[in-house]
PDB file of C-alpha atoms in Angstrom:
ATOM      1  CA  MET A   1      42.867  17.592  60.596  1.00  0.00           C
ATOM      2  CA  ASN A   2      41.380  20.227  58.393  1.00  0.00           C
ATOM      3  CA  LEU A   3      37.509  21.311  58.483  1.00  0.00           C
ATOM      4  CA  ASN A   4      35.575  23.003  55.778  1.00  0.00           C
ATOM      5  CA  ILE A   5      32.571  25.469  56.568  1.00  0.00           C
ATOM      6  CA  GLY A   6      29.570  25.045  54.678  1.00  0.00           C
ATOM      7  CA  ILE A   7      26.726  27.951  54.458  1.00  0.00           C
ATOM      8  CA  ASP A   8      23.200  27.553  53.198  1.00  0.00           C
ATOM      9  CA  ILE A   9      21.776  31.448  52.907  1.00  0.00           C
ATOM     10  CA  GLY A  10      17.800  31.154  52.080  1.00  0.00           C
ATOM     11  CA  GLY A  11      15.452  33.591  52.243  1.00  0.00           C
ATOM     12  CA  THR A  12      14.284  32.936  55.910  1.00  0.00           C
ATOM     13  CA  ASN A  13      17.224  31.483  57.747  1.00  0.00           C
ATOM     14  CA  ILE A  14      21.110  31.046  57.348  1.00  0.00           C
ATOM     15  CA  GLY A  15      22.184  27.414  58.350  1.00  0.00           C
ATOM     16  CA  ALA A  16      25.935  26.576  58.636  1.00  0.00           C
ATOM     17  CA  GLY A  17      28.163  23.697  59.601  1.00  0.00           C
ATOM     18  CA  LEU A  18      31.633  23.078  60.655  1.00  0.00           C
ATOM     19  CA  LEU A  19      32.477  19.428  58.497  1.00  0.00           C
ATOM     20  CA  ASP A  20      35.103  16.696  59.299  1.00  0.00           C
ATOM     21  CA  GLU A  21      36.928  14.924  56.381  1.00  0.00           C
ATOM     22  CA  ASP A  22      34.227  12.360  56.450  1.00  0.00           C
ATOM     23  CA  LEU A  23      31.946  14.994  55.931  1.00  0.00           C
ATOM     24  CA  ASN A  24      30.020  14.427  59.188  1.00  0.00           C
ATOM     25  CA  ILE A  25      28.465  18.079  60.499  1.00  0.00           C
ATOM     26  CA  ILE A  26      30.381  18.346  63.981  1.00  0.00           C
ATOM     27  CA  TYR A  27      28.922  21.868  64.541  1.00  0.00           C
ATOM     28  CA  ARG A  28      26.038  23.563  63.693  1.00  0.00           C
ATOM     29  CA  ILE A  29      24.646  27.387  63.324  1.00  0.00           C
ATOM     30  CA  GLU A  30      21.144  28.362  62.152  1.00  0.00           C
ATOM     31  CA  ILE A  31      20.056  32.107  62.666  1.00  0.00           C
ATOM     32  CA  PRO A  32      17.392  34.168  60.947  1.00  0.00           C
ATOM     33  CA  THR A  33      18.829  35.917  58.096  1.00  0.00           C
ATOM     34  CA  ASN A  34      16.615  39.430  58.012  1.00  0.00           C
ATOM     35  CA  LYS A  35      16.784  39.979  54.713  1.00  0.00           C
ATOM     36  CA  ASP A  36      14.949  42.960  55.400  1.00  0.00           C
ATOM     37  CA  ARG A  37      17.556  44.838  57.092  1.00  0.00           C
ATOM     38  CA  GLY A  38      19.783  44.818  53.673  1.00  0.00           C
ATOM     39  CA  TYR A  39      22.705  43.150  52.241  1.00  0.00           C
ATOM     40  CA  ASP A  40      25.277  44.958  54.598  1.00  0.00           C
ATOM     41  CA  PHE A  41      23.656  43.495  57.631  1.00  0.00           C
ATOM     42  CA  VAL A  42      23.386  39.652  56.360  1.00  0.00           C
ATOM     43  CA  LYS A  43      27.030  40.087  55.202  1.00  0.00           C
ATOM     44  CA  SER A  44      27.780  40.893  58.683  1.00  0.00           C
ATOM     45  CA  GLN A  45      25.719  38.188  60.255  1.00  0.00           C
ATOM     46  CA  ILE A  46      27.579  35.441  57.561  1.00  0.00           C
ATOM     47  CA  ILE A  47      30.733  37.070  58.873  1.00  0.00           C
ATOM     48  CA  SER A  48      29.848  36.637  62.788  1.00  0.00           C
ATOM     49  CA  ILE A  49      29.074  32.813  61.584  1.00  0.00           C
ATOM     50  CA  ILE A  50      32.590  32.267  59.880  1.00  0.00           C
ATOM     51  CA  GLU A  51      34.526  33.905  62.775  1.00  0.00           C
ATOM     52  CA  ASP A  52      32.283  31.407  65.463  1.00  0.00           C
ATOM     53  CA  MET A  53      33.258  28.363  63.232  1.00  0.00           C
ATOM     54  CA  ILE A  54      37.239  29.497  63.134  1.00  0.00           C
ATOM     55  CA  SER A  55      36.908  30.015  67.009  1.00  0.00           C
ATOM     56  CA  LYS A  56      35.351  26.551  66.995  1.00  0.00           C
ATOM     57  CA  ALA A  57      37.580  24.785  64.896  1.00  0.00           C
ATOM     58  CA  SER A  58      40.848  26.325  66.867  1.00  0.00           C
ATOM     59  CA  LYS A  59      39.691  24.929  70.288  1.00  0.00           C
ATOM     60  CA  LEU A  60      39.284  21.562  68.836  1.00  0.00           C
ATOM     61  CA  ASN A  61      42.825  22.144  67.529  1.00  0.00           C
ATOM     62  CA  HIS A  62      42.029  22.311  63.605  1.00  0.00           C
ATOM     63  CA  LYS A  63      42.401  24.881  60.954  1.00  0.00           C
ATOM     64  CA  ILE A  64      39.568  25.627  58.309  1.00  0.00           C
ATOM     65  CA  ASP A  65      40.217  24.295  54.729  1.00  0.00           C
ATOM     66  CA  SER A  66      37.340  26.112  53.198  1.00  0.00           C
ATOM     67  CA  ILE A  67      34.529  28.316  53.157  1.00  0.00           C
ATOM     68  CA  GLY A  68      31.910  27.388  51.005  1.00  0.00           C
ATOM     69  CA  ILE A  69      28.598  29.476  50.429  1.00  0.00           C
ATOM     70  CA  GLY A  70      25.039  27.982  48.506  1.00  0.00           C
ATOM     71  CA  LEU A  71      22.280  30.729  47.894  1.00  0.00           C
ATOM     72  CA  PRO A  72      19.414  30.867  45.173  1.00  0.00           C
ATOM     73  CA  GLY A  73      20.335  32.939  42.562  1.00  0.00           C
ATOM     74  CA  ILE A  74      23.076  33.602  40.406  1.00  0.00           C
ATOM     75  CA  VAL A  75      26.595  34.410  40.942  1.00  0.00           C
ATOM     76  CA  ASP A  76      29.626  35.590  38.797  1.00  0.00           C
ATOM     77  CA  ILE A  77      32.046  32.837  37.135  1.00  0.00           C
ATOM     78  CA  GLU A  78      34.758  33.965  39.370  1.00  0.00           C
ATOM     79  CA  GLY A  79      32.484  33.794  42.606  1.00  0.00           C
ATOM     80  CA  ASN A  80      33.193  37.567  42.967  1.00  0.00           C
ATOM     81  CA  ASN A  81      29.699  38.896  42.887  1.00  0.00           C
ATOM     82  CA  VAL A  82      26.211  37.662  43.403  1.00  0.00           C
ATOM     83  CA  ILE A  83      24.414  39.077  40.019  1.00  0.00           C
ATOM     84  CA  TYR A  84      21.049  38.309  40.963  1.00  0.00           C
ATOM     85  CA  ASN A  85      19.022  37.124  43.843  1.00  0.00           C
ATOM     86  CA  ALA A  86      15.130  37.588  44.322  1.00  0.00           C
ATOM     87  CA  ASN A  87      14.861  35.970  47.472  1.00  0.00           C
ATOM     88  CA  LEU A  88      17.189  38.261  49.222  1.00  0.00           C
ATOM     89  CA  ASN A  89      16.278  41.003  46.884  1.00  0.00           C
ATOM     90  CA  TRP A  90      20.103  41.488  45.646  1.00  0.00           C
ATOM     91  CA  ASN A  91      21.670  42.802  42.640  1.00  0.00           C
ATOM     92  CA  ASN A  92      25.126  42.462  41.887  1.00  0.00           C
ATOM     93  CA  VAL A  93      26.587  42.782  45.344  1.00  0.00           C
ATOM     94  CA  PRO A  94      30.366  41.546  46.045  1.00  0.00           C
ATOM     95  CA  LEU A  95      29.630  39.193  48.629  1.00  0.00           C
ATOM     96  CA  GLY A  96      32.469  37.080  47.538  1.00  0.00           C
ATOM     97  CA  LYS A  97      34.732  39.512  47.285  1.00  0.00           C
ATOM     98  CA  ASN A  98      34.092  41.217  50.579  1.00  0.00           C
ATOM     99  CA  LEU A  99      34.439  38.033  52.450  1.00  0.00           C
ATOM    100  CA  ARG A 100      37.695  37.044  50.501  1.00  0.00           C
ATOM    101  CA  ASP A 101      38.932  40.688  51.916  1.00  0.00           C
ATOM    102  CA  ARG A 102      38.137  39.724  55.342  1.00  0.00           C
ATOM    103  CA  PHE A 103      39.162  36.322  55.483  1.00  0.00           C
ATOM    104  CA  ASP A 104      42.560  34.415  54.140  1.00  0.00           C
ATOM    105  CA  ILE A 105      40.815  31.388  53.540  1.00  0.00           C
ATOM    106  CA  PRO A 106      39.625  30.145  50.305  1.00  0.00           C
ATOM    107  CA  ILE A 107      36.019  30.644  49.909  1.00  0.00           C
ATOM    108  CA  ASN A 108      33.574  29.694  46.794  1.00  0.00           C
ATOM    109  CA  ILE A 109      30.302  30.841  46.448  1.00  0.00           C
ATOM    110  CA  GLU A 110      27.602  28.933  44.284  1.00  0.00           C
ATOM    111  CA  ASN A 111      23.649  28.585  43.356  1.00  0.00           C
ATOM    112  CA  ASP A 112      22.005  26.514  46.169  1.00  0.00           C
ATOM    113  CA  ALA A 113      20.609  23.809  43.725  1.00  0.00           C
ATOM    114  CA  THR A 114      24.117  23.243  42.433  1.00  0.00           C
ATOM    115  CA  ILE A 115      25.173  23.216  46.245  1.00  0.00           C
ATOM    116  CA  ALA A 116      22.209  20.209  46.889  1.00  0.00           C
ATOM    117  CA  GLY A 117      23.680  18.894  44.013  1.00  0.00           C
ATOM    118  CA  ILE A 118      26.957  18.207  45.150  1.00  0.00           C
ATOM    119  CA  ALA A 119      25.939  16.865  48.076  1.00  0.00           C
ATOM    120  CA  GLU A 120      23.622  14.405  46.542  1.00  0.00           C
ATOM    121  CA  SER A 121      26.522  13.405  44.244  1.00  0.00           C
ATOM    122  CA  ALA A 122      29.025  12.842  47.329  1.00  0.00           C
ATOM    123  CA  LEU A 123      26.616  11.096  49.464  1.00  0.00           C
ATOM    124  CA  GLY A 124      23.150  10.647  48.417  1.00  0.00           C
ATOM    125  CA  VAL A 125      21.073   8.781  45.466  1.00  0.00           C
ATOM    126  CA  MET A 126      23.639  10.477  43.018  1.00  0.00           C
ATOM    127  CA  LYS A 127      26.972   8.974  44.675  1.00  0.00           C
ATOM    128  CA  GLY A 128      29.273   7.362  42.284  1.00  0.00           C
ATOM    129  CA  TYR A 129      27.870   8.595  39.052  1.00  0.00           C
ATOM    130  CA  SER A 130      30.144  10.926  36.931  1.00  0.00           C
ATOM    131  CA  ASN A 131      27.067  12.664  35.051  1.00  0.00           C
ATOM    132  CA  SER A 132      24.166  13.310  37.039  1.00  0.00           C
ATOM    133  CA  VAL A 133      21.894  16.318  37.186  1.00  0.00           C
ATOM    134  CA  PHE A 134      19.886  17.398  40.181  1.00  0.00           C
ATOM    135  CA  ILE A 135      16.162  19.153  40.299  1.00  0.00           C
ATOM    136  CA  THR A 136      14.793  20.516  43.147  1.00  0.00           C
ATOM    137  CA  LEU A 137      11.126  21.683  43.307  1.00  0.00           C
ATOM    138  CA  GLY A 138      10.107  24.116  45.804  1.00  0.00           C
ATOM    139  CA  THR A 139       8.703  27.383  45.604  1.00  0.00           C
ATOM    140  CA  GLY A 140      10.613  27.641  42.211  1.00  0.00           C
ATOM    141  CA  VAL A 141      12.605  25.420  40.234  1.00  0.00           C
ATOM    142  CA  GLY A 142      16.296  24.722  40.860  1.00  0.00           C
ATOM    143  CA  GLY A 143      18.737  22.710  39.006  1.00  0.00           C
ATOM    144  CA  GLY A 144      22.509  21.454  39.733  1.00  0.00           C
ATOM    145  CA  ILE A 145      24.686  19.627  37.243  1.00  0.00           C
ATOM    146  CA  ILE A 146      27.471  17.416  37.657  1.00  0.00           C
ATOM    147  CA  ILE A 147      29.589  16.554  34.536  1.00  0.00           C
ATOM    148  CA  ASN A 148      32.835  14.246  35.012  1.00  0.00           C
ATOM    149  CA  HIS A 149      32.449  14.850  38.767  1.00  0.00           C
ATOM    150  CA  LYS A 150      32.537  18.483  38.519  1.00  0.00           C
ATOM    151  CA  VAL A 151      30.137  21.519  38.744  1.00  0.00           C
ATOM    152  CA  TYR A 152      28.598  22.741  35.215  1.00  0.00           C
ATOM    153  CA  THR A 153      27.672  26.256  35.491  1.00  0.00           C
ATOM    154  CA  GLY A 154      28.363  27.544  31.504  1.00  0.00           C
ATOM    155  CA  SER A 155      30.969  29.822  30.150  1.00  0.00           C
ATOM    156  CA  HIS A 156      29.521  32.913  32.311  1.00  0.00           C
ATOM    157  CA  GLY A 157      27.792  31.496  35.501  1.00  0.00           C
ATOM    158  CA  LEU A 158      24.482  30.723  33.967  1.00  0.00           C
ATOM    159  CA  GLY A 159      24.286  27.067  33.319  1.00  0.00           C
ATOM    160  CA  SER A 160      22.183  24.958  35.346  1.00  0.00           C
ATOM    161  CA  GLU A 161      19.261  27.161  35.430  1.00  0.00           C
ATOM    162  CA  ILE A 162      16.486  24.520  34.351  1.00  0.00           C
ATOM    163  CA  GLY A 163      13.618  26.097  35.882  1.00  0.00           C
ATOM    164  CA  HIS A 164      14.074  28.650  33.253  1.00  0.00           C
ATOM    165  CA  MET A 165      13.500  25.928  30.122  1.00  0.00           C
ATOM    166  CA  ILE A 166      10.457  27.255  28.177  1.00  0.00           C
ATOM    167  CA  VAL A 167       8.112  24.323  27.654  1.00  0.00           C
ATOM    168  CA  GLY A 168       5.177  25.543  26.376  1.00  0.00           C
ATOM    169  CA  GLU A 169       2.696  28.589  27.084  1.00  0.00           C
ATOM    170  CA  ASN A 170       1.332  29.078  30.060  1.00  0.00           C
ATOM    171  CA  PHE A 171      -1.628  31.111  31.835  1.00  0.00           C
ATOM    172  CA  TYR A 172       0.910  33.537  33.881  1.00  0.00           C
ATOM    173  CA  ASP A 173       4.364  34.701  32.796  1.00  0.00           C
ATOM    174  CA  CYS A 174       7.177  33.432  35.210  1.00  0.00           C
ATOM    175  CA  ASN A 175       9.180  35.903  37.670  1.00  0.00           C
ATOM    176  CA  CYS A 176      11.708  36.496  35.527  1.00  0.00           C
ATOM    177  CA  GLY A 177       9.327  37.952  32.313  1.00  0.00           C
ATOM    178  CA  ASN A 178       9.108  34.997  30.133  1.00  0.00           C
ATOM    179  CA  ASN A 179       6.046  32.837  29.597  1.00  0.00           C
ATOM    180  CA  GLY A 180       6.434  29.035  29.470  1.00  0.00           C
ATOM    181  CA  CYS A 181       9.049  28.493  31.933  1.00  0.00           C
ATOM    182  CA  LEU A 182       9.447  24.841  33.362  1.00  0.00           C
ATOM    183  CA  GLU A 183       9.429  26.696  36.801  1.00  0.00           C
ATOM    184  CA  THR A 184       5.465  28.176  36.148  1.00  0.00           C
ATOM    185  CA  PHE A 185       4.639  23.959  35.234  1.00  0.00           C
ATOM    186  CA  ILE A 186       6.112  22.191  38.031  1.00  0.00           C
ATOM    187  CA  SER A 187       6.720  24.516  40.986  1.00  0.00           C
ATOM    188  CA  SER A 188       4.966  24.235  44.351  1.00  0.00           C
ATOM    189  CA  THR A 189       3.934  28.001  43.372  1.00  0.00           C
ATOM    190  CA  ALA A 190       2.735  26.895  39.957  1.00  0.00           C
ATOM    191  CA  VAL A 191       0.837  23.744  41.114  1.00  0.00           C
ATOM    192  CA  ARG A 192      -1.432  26.162  43.580  1.00  0.00           C
ATOM    193  CA  ARG A 193      -1.793  28.680  40.944  1.00  0.00           C
ATOM    194  CA  TYR A 194      -3.319  26.220  38.630  1.00  0.00           C
ATOM    195  CA  VAL A 195      -5.897  24.884  41.271  1.00  0.00           C
ATOM    196  CA  ILE A 196      -6.563  28.512  42.182  1.00  0.00           C
ATOM    197  CA  ASN A 197      -7.027  29.202  38.545  1.00  0.00           C
ATOM    198  CA  GLU A 198      -9.352  26.412  37.561  1.00  0.00           C
ATOM    199  CA  ILE A 199     -11.534  27.116  40.854  1.00  0.00           C
ATOM    200  CA  GLU A 200     -11.963  30.578  39.580  1.00  0.00           C
ATOM    201  CA  HIS A 201     -12.999  29.524  36.368  1.00  0.00           C
ATOM    202  CA  GLY A 202     -15.987  27.311  37.458  1.00  0.00           C
ATOM    203  CA  PHE A 203     -14.147  23.832  38.628  1.00  0.00           C
ATOM    204  CA  ILE A 204     -16.101  24.016  42.289  1.00  0.00           C
ATOM    205  CA  ASN A 205     -16.501  20.078  42.328  1.00  0.00           C
ATOM    206  CA  THR A 206     -13.427  19.316  44.847  1.00  0.00           C
ATOM    207  CA  SER A 207     -13.042  17.825  48.039  1.00  0.00           C
ATOM    208  CA  ILE A 208     -10.298  20.715  48.936  1.00  0.00           C
ATOM    209  CA  PHE A 209     -12.922  23.264  49.989  1.00  0.00           C
ATOM    210  CA  LYS A 210     -13.572  20.458  52.954  1.00  0.00           C
ATOM    211  CA  ASN A 211     -10.135  21.334  54.579  1.00  0.00           C
ATOM    212  CA  VAL A 212     -10.219  25.193  54.055  1.00  0.00           C
ATOM    213  CA  ASN A 213     -12.629  27.934  54.416  1.00  0.00           C
ATOM    214  CA  SER A 214     -10.916  29.893  51.439  1.00  0.00           C
ATOM    215  CA  ILE A 215      -8.833  29.849  48.436  1.00  0.00           C
ATOM    216  CA  GLU A 216      -6.050  31.876  50.154  1.00  0.00           C
ATOM    217  CA  GLU A 217      -5.543  28.771  52.354  1.00  0.00           C
ATOM    218  CA  ILE A 218      -5.067  26.133  49.802  1.00  0.00           C
ATOM    219  CA  ASP A 219      -1.272  24.860  49.707  1.00  0.00           C
ATOM    220  CA  THR A 220       0.380  22.324  47.493  1.00  0.00           C
ATOM    221  CA  LYS A 221       0.987  19.493  50.582  1.00  0.00           C
ATOM    222  CA  LEU A 222      -3.096  19.729  50.616  1.00  0.00           C
ATOM    223  CA  ILE A 223      -3.419  19.304  47.046  1.00  0.00           C
ATOM    224  CA  PHE A 224      -1.293  16.540  46.910  1.00  0.00           C
ATOM    225  CA  GLU A 225      -3.350  15.007  49.960  1.00  0.00           C
ATOM    226  CA  CYS A 226      -6.552  15.379  48.187  1.00  0.00           C
ATOM    227  CA  ALA A 227      -5.105  13.792  44.915  1.00  0.00           C
ATOM    228  CA  GLU A 228      -4.268  10.593  46.908  1.00  0.00           C
ATOM    229  CA  LEU A 229      -7.535  10.674  48.116  1.00  0.00           C
ATOM    230  CA  GLY A 230      -8.868  10.569  44.475  1.00  0.00           C
ATOM    231  CA  ASP A 231     -10.150  14.339  44.423  1.00  0.00           C
ATOM    232  CA  GLU A 232     -10.589  15.079  40.385  1.00  0.00           C
ATOM    233  CA  LEU A 233      -8.913  18.460  40.302  1.00  0.00           C
ATOM    234  CA  SER A 234      -6.187  17.627  42.421  1.00  0.00           C
ATOM    235  CA  ASN A 235      -5.303  14.489  40.256  1.00  0.00           C
ATOM    236  CA  LYS A 236      -5.981  16.845  37.111  1.00  0.00           C
ATOM    237  CA  ALA A 237      -3.150  19.378  38.765  1.00  0.00           C
ATOM    238  CA  VAL A 238      -0.258  16.479  39.780  1.00  0.00           C
ATOM    239  CA  ASN A 239      -1.023  14.899  36.249  1.00  0.00           C
ATOM    240  CA  ARG A 240       0.007  18.063  34.312  1.00  0.00           C
ATOM    241  CA  MET A 241       2.750  18.975  36.950  1.00  0.00           C
ATOM    242  CA  ALA A 242       4.114  14.843  36.495  1.00  0.00           C
ATOM    243  CA  LYS A 243       3.857  15.702  32.709  1.00  0.00           C
ATOM    244  CA  TYR A 244       5.378  18.890  32.317  1.00  0.00           C
ATOM    245  CA  LEU A 245       8.456  17.503  34.468  1.00  0.00           C
ATOM    246  CA  ALA A 246       8.775  14.451  32.490  1.00  0.00           C
ATOM    247  CA  ILE A 247       8.748  16.959  29.243  1.00  0.00           C
ATOM    248  CA  GLY A 248      11.732  18.514  31.450  1.00  0.00           C
ATOM    249  CA  ILE A 249      13.770  15.845  32.103  1.00  0.00           C
ATOM    250  CA  ALA A 250      12.770  14.455  28.672  1.00  0.00           C
ATOM    251  CA  ASN A 251      14.690  17.399  27.418  1.00  0.00           C
ATOM    252  CA  ILE A 252      17.701  17.274  29.765  1.00  0.00           C
ATOM    253  CA  ILE A 253      18.105  13.585  28.904  1.00  0.00           C
ATOM    254  CA  ASN A 254      18.144  14.189  24.880  1.00  0.00           C
ATOM    255  CA  ILE A 255      20.580  17.151  25.626  1.00  0.00           C
ATOM    256  CA  ILE A 256      23.174  15.596  28.110  1.00  0.00           C
ATOM    257  CA  ASP A 257      22.340  12.078  28.691  1.00  0.00           C
ATOM    258  CA  PRO A 258      23.108  12.030  32.665  1.00  0.00           C
ATOM    259  CA  ASP A 259      23.346   8.427  34.243  1.00  0.00           C
ATOM    260  CA  ILE A 260      21.134   9.957  36.884  1.00  0.00           C
ATOM    261  CA  ILE A 261      18.466  12.589  37.439  1.00  0.00           C
ATOM    262  CA  ALA A 262      17.697  13.123  41.569  1.00  0.00           C
ATOM    263  CA  ILE A 263      14.592  15.161  42.384  1.00  0.00           C
ATOM    264  CA  GLY A 264      14.508  17.120  45.732  1.00  0.00           C
ATOM    265  CA  GLY A 265      12.583  19.826  47.415  1.00  0.00           C
ATOM    266  CA  GLY A 266       9.228  20.207  49.191  1.00  0.00           C
ATOM    267  CA  VAL A 267       7.170  18.810  46.500  1.00  0.00           C
ATOM    268  CA  ALA A 268       9.337  15.819  46.173  1.00  0.00           C
ATOM    269  CA  LYS A 269       8.195  14.829  49.239  1.00  0.00           C
ATOM    270  CA  ALA A 270       5.181  13.184  47.862  1.00  0.00           C
ATOM    271  CA  GLY A 271       7.571  10.332  46.986  1.00  0.00           C
ATOM    272  CA  ASP A 272       6.255   7.371  44.811  1.00  0.00           C
ATOM    273  CA  PHE A 273       2.793   8.432  44.504  1.00  0.00           C
ATOM    274  CA  PHE A 274       3.916  11.504  42.093  1.00  0.00           C
ATOM    275  CA  LEU A 275       7.220   9.970  40.787  1.00  0.00           C
ATOM    276  CA  ASN A 276       5.706   6.899  39.268  1.00  0.00           C
ATOM    277  CA  ARG A 277       3.715   9.336  37.338  1.00  0.00           C
ATOM    278  CA  VAL A 278       6.549  11.193  35.971  1.00  0.00           C
ATOM    279  CA  LYS A 279       8.140   7.689  35.166  1.00  0.00           C
ATOM    280  CA  ASP A 280       5.016   6.437  33.573  1.00  0.00           C
ATOM    281  CA  LEU A 281       4.696   9.528  31.312  1.00  0.00           C
ATOM    282  CA  LEU A 282       8.870   9.957  30.114  1.00  0.00           C
ATOM    283  CA  PRO A 283       9.194   7.383  27.599  1.00  0.00           C
ATOM    284  CA  ARG A 284       6.938   9.278  25.016  1.00  0.00           C
ATOM    285  CA  TYR A 285       9.289  12.140  25.045  1.00  0.00           C
ATOM    286  CA  ILE A 286      12.502  10.838  25.080  1.00  0.00           C
ATOM    287  CA  LEU A 287      14.010  10.833  21.776  1.00  0.00           C
ATOM    288  CA  PHE A 288      15.908   7.582  21.414  1.00  0.00           C
ATOM    289  CA  LYS A 289      13.149   5.246  22.532  1.00  0.00           C
ATOM    290  CA  GLU A 290      15.071   1.963  22.254  1.00  0.00           C
ATOM    291  CA  LEU A 291      18.224   3.112  24.207  1.00  0.00           C
ATOM    292  CA  ASP A 292      18.670   3.134  28.153  1.00  0.00           C
ATOM    293  CA  PHE A 293      18.202   5.916  29.743  1.00  0.00           C
ATOM    294  CA  GLY A 294      19.400   7.495  33.127  1.00  0.00           C
ATOM    295  CA  GLU A 295      17.523   6.587  36.490  1.00  0.00           C
ATOM    296  CA  ILE A 296      15.039   8.937  37.719  1.00  0.00           C
ATOM    297  CA  LYS A 297      15.134   8.929  41.826  1.00  0.00           C
ATOM    298  CA  LEU A 298      14.146  11.247  45.073  1.00  0.00           C
ATOM    299  CA  ALA A 299      17.061  12.837  46.452  1.00  0.00           C
ATOM    300  CA  LYS A 300      17.430  11.772  50.435  1.00  0.00           C
ATOM    301  CA  LEU A 301      19.642  14.255  52.068  1.00  0.00           C
ATOM    302  CA  GLY A 302      16.678  16.775  52.851  1.00  0.00           C
ATOM    303  CA  ASN A 303      17.850  20.178  54.517  1.00  0.00           C
ATOM    304  CA  ASP A 304      21.327  19.063  55.155  1.00  0.00           C
ATOM    305  CA  ALA A 305      22.297  18.899  51.163  1.00  0.00           C
ATOM    306  CA  GLY A 306      22.807  22.554  51.356  1.00  0.00           C
ATOM    307  CA  ILE A 307      25.483  22.632  54.458  1.00  0.00           C
ATOM    308  CA  ILE A 308      27.135  19.442  53.325  1.00  0.00           C
ATOM    309  CA  GLY A 309      27.251  20.511  49.446  1.00  0.00           C
ATOM    310  CA  ALA A 310      28.695  23.924  50.682  1.00  0.00           C
ATOM    311  CA  ALA A 311      31.496  22.685  52.497  1.00  0.00           C
ATOM    312  CA  MET A 312      32.524  20.116  49.433  1.00  0.00           C
ATOM    313  CA  LEU A 313      32.293  22.973  46.940  1.00  0.00           C
ATOM    314  CA  LYS A 314      35.880  23.853  46.816  1.00  0.00           C
ATOM    315  CA  GLU A 315      36.222  19.935  45.139  1.00  0.00           C
ATOM    316  CA  TYR A 316      34.158  20.225  42.537  1.00  0.00           C
ATOM    317  CA  LYS A 317      34.967  23.870  41.302  1.00  0.00           C
TER     318      LYS A 317
END
């Protein structure tokens, strides 16, 4: 039996798994990324992980069929260079080339949101659909697009950047330099900044301060908890987020018309309390209101999605 290695590189930790043909994780590793030590050190850790996985497979009398890697950033179309990765402070580093020079095993590298979309397409809520879109809501906003059961990244590897769809004007600029990116309206960072901005401009009648001693302690989890308890400012923030996510989803539906859109990431843990608001708003923004459109569901694989999707990447390229 051949096994596949899936590696999920984050700003804090590197998670990796050895998966069998049924996509069961039979061996798992997680280590700190140590991003502050630079590219060469992180690369050496990835190499050590792969060597450990190969050794483990050998002891089980199995071979490694492929290695898949997901990371937050943009990878060139050949999968040789990581063009940009803000979380790791990487710019045009030859990760794919370096690993292929070291290992005689097929290696594929892709954006982490796309990787998670692959996992949801194979085992999660997107399973059984040929055209699907995955949106992850966390510190930023990522996207993965699957068309005819294949990853879509465009002609230059720049596709699926759903978080940088411009949907309006905002009170602060995106990290990419533009103003009005979807990410600045619907990420956990965006919700927190909106609440703090409202407080700084005089909206102080809020129960948020019953739970924190200062503005710096406010986080998105608290905002959603206060919204569920009826806090006016928190609900204003959640409703604003739901509105712009509905606009973003409507744009995707109007352009791609997928079978399903799955919402994942930390913010999505708010569940139906949040998703129902999005669903209620969505029809007003869709072009063809008399026609059916794709389902909107919460993703279900959680933290395992990165490892599973990375291990499957070869099949979707």
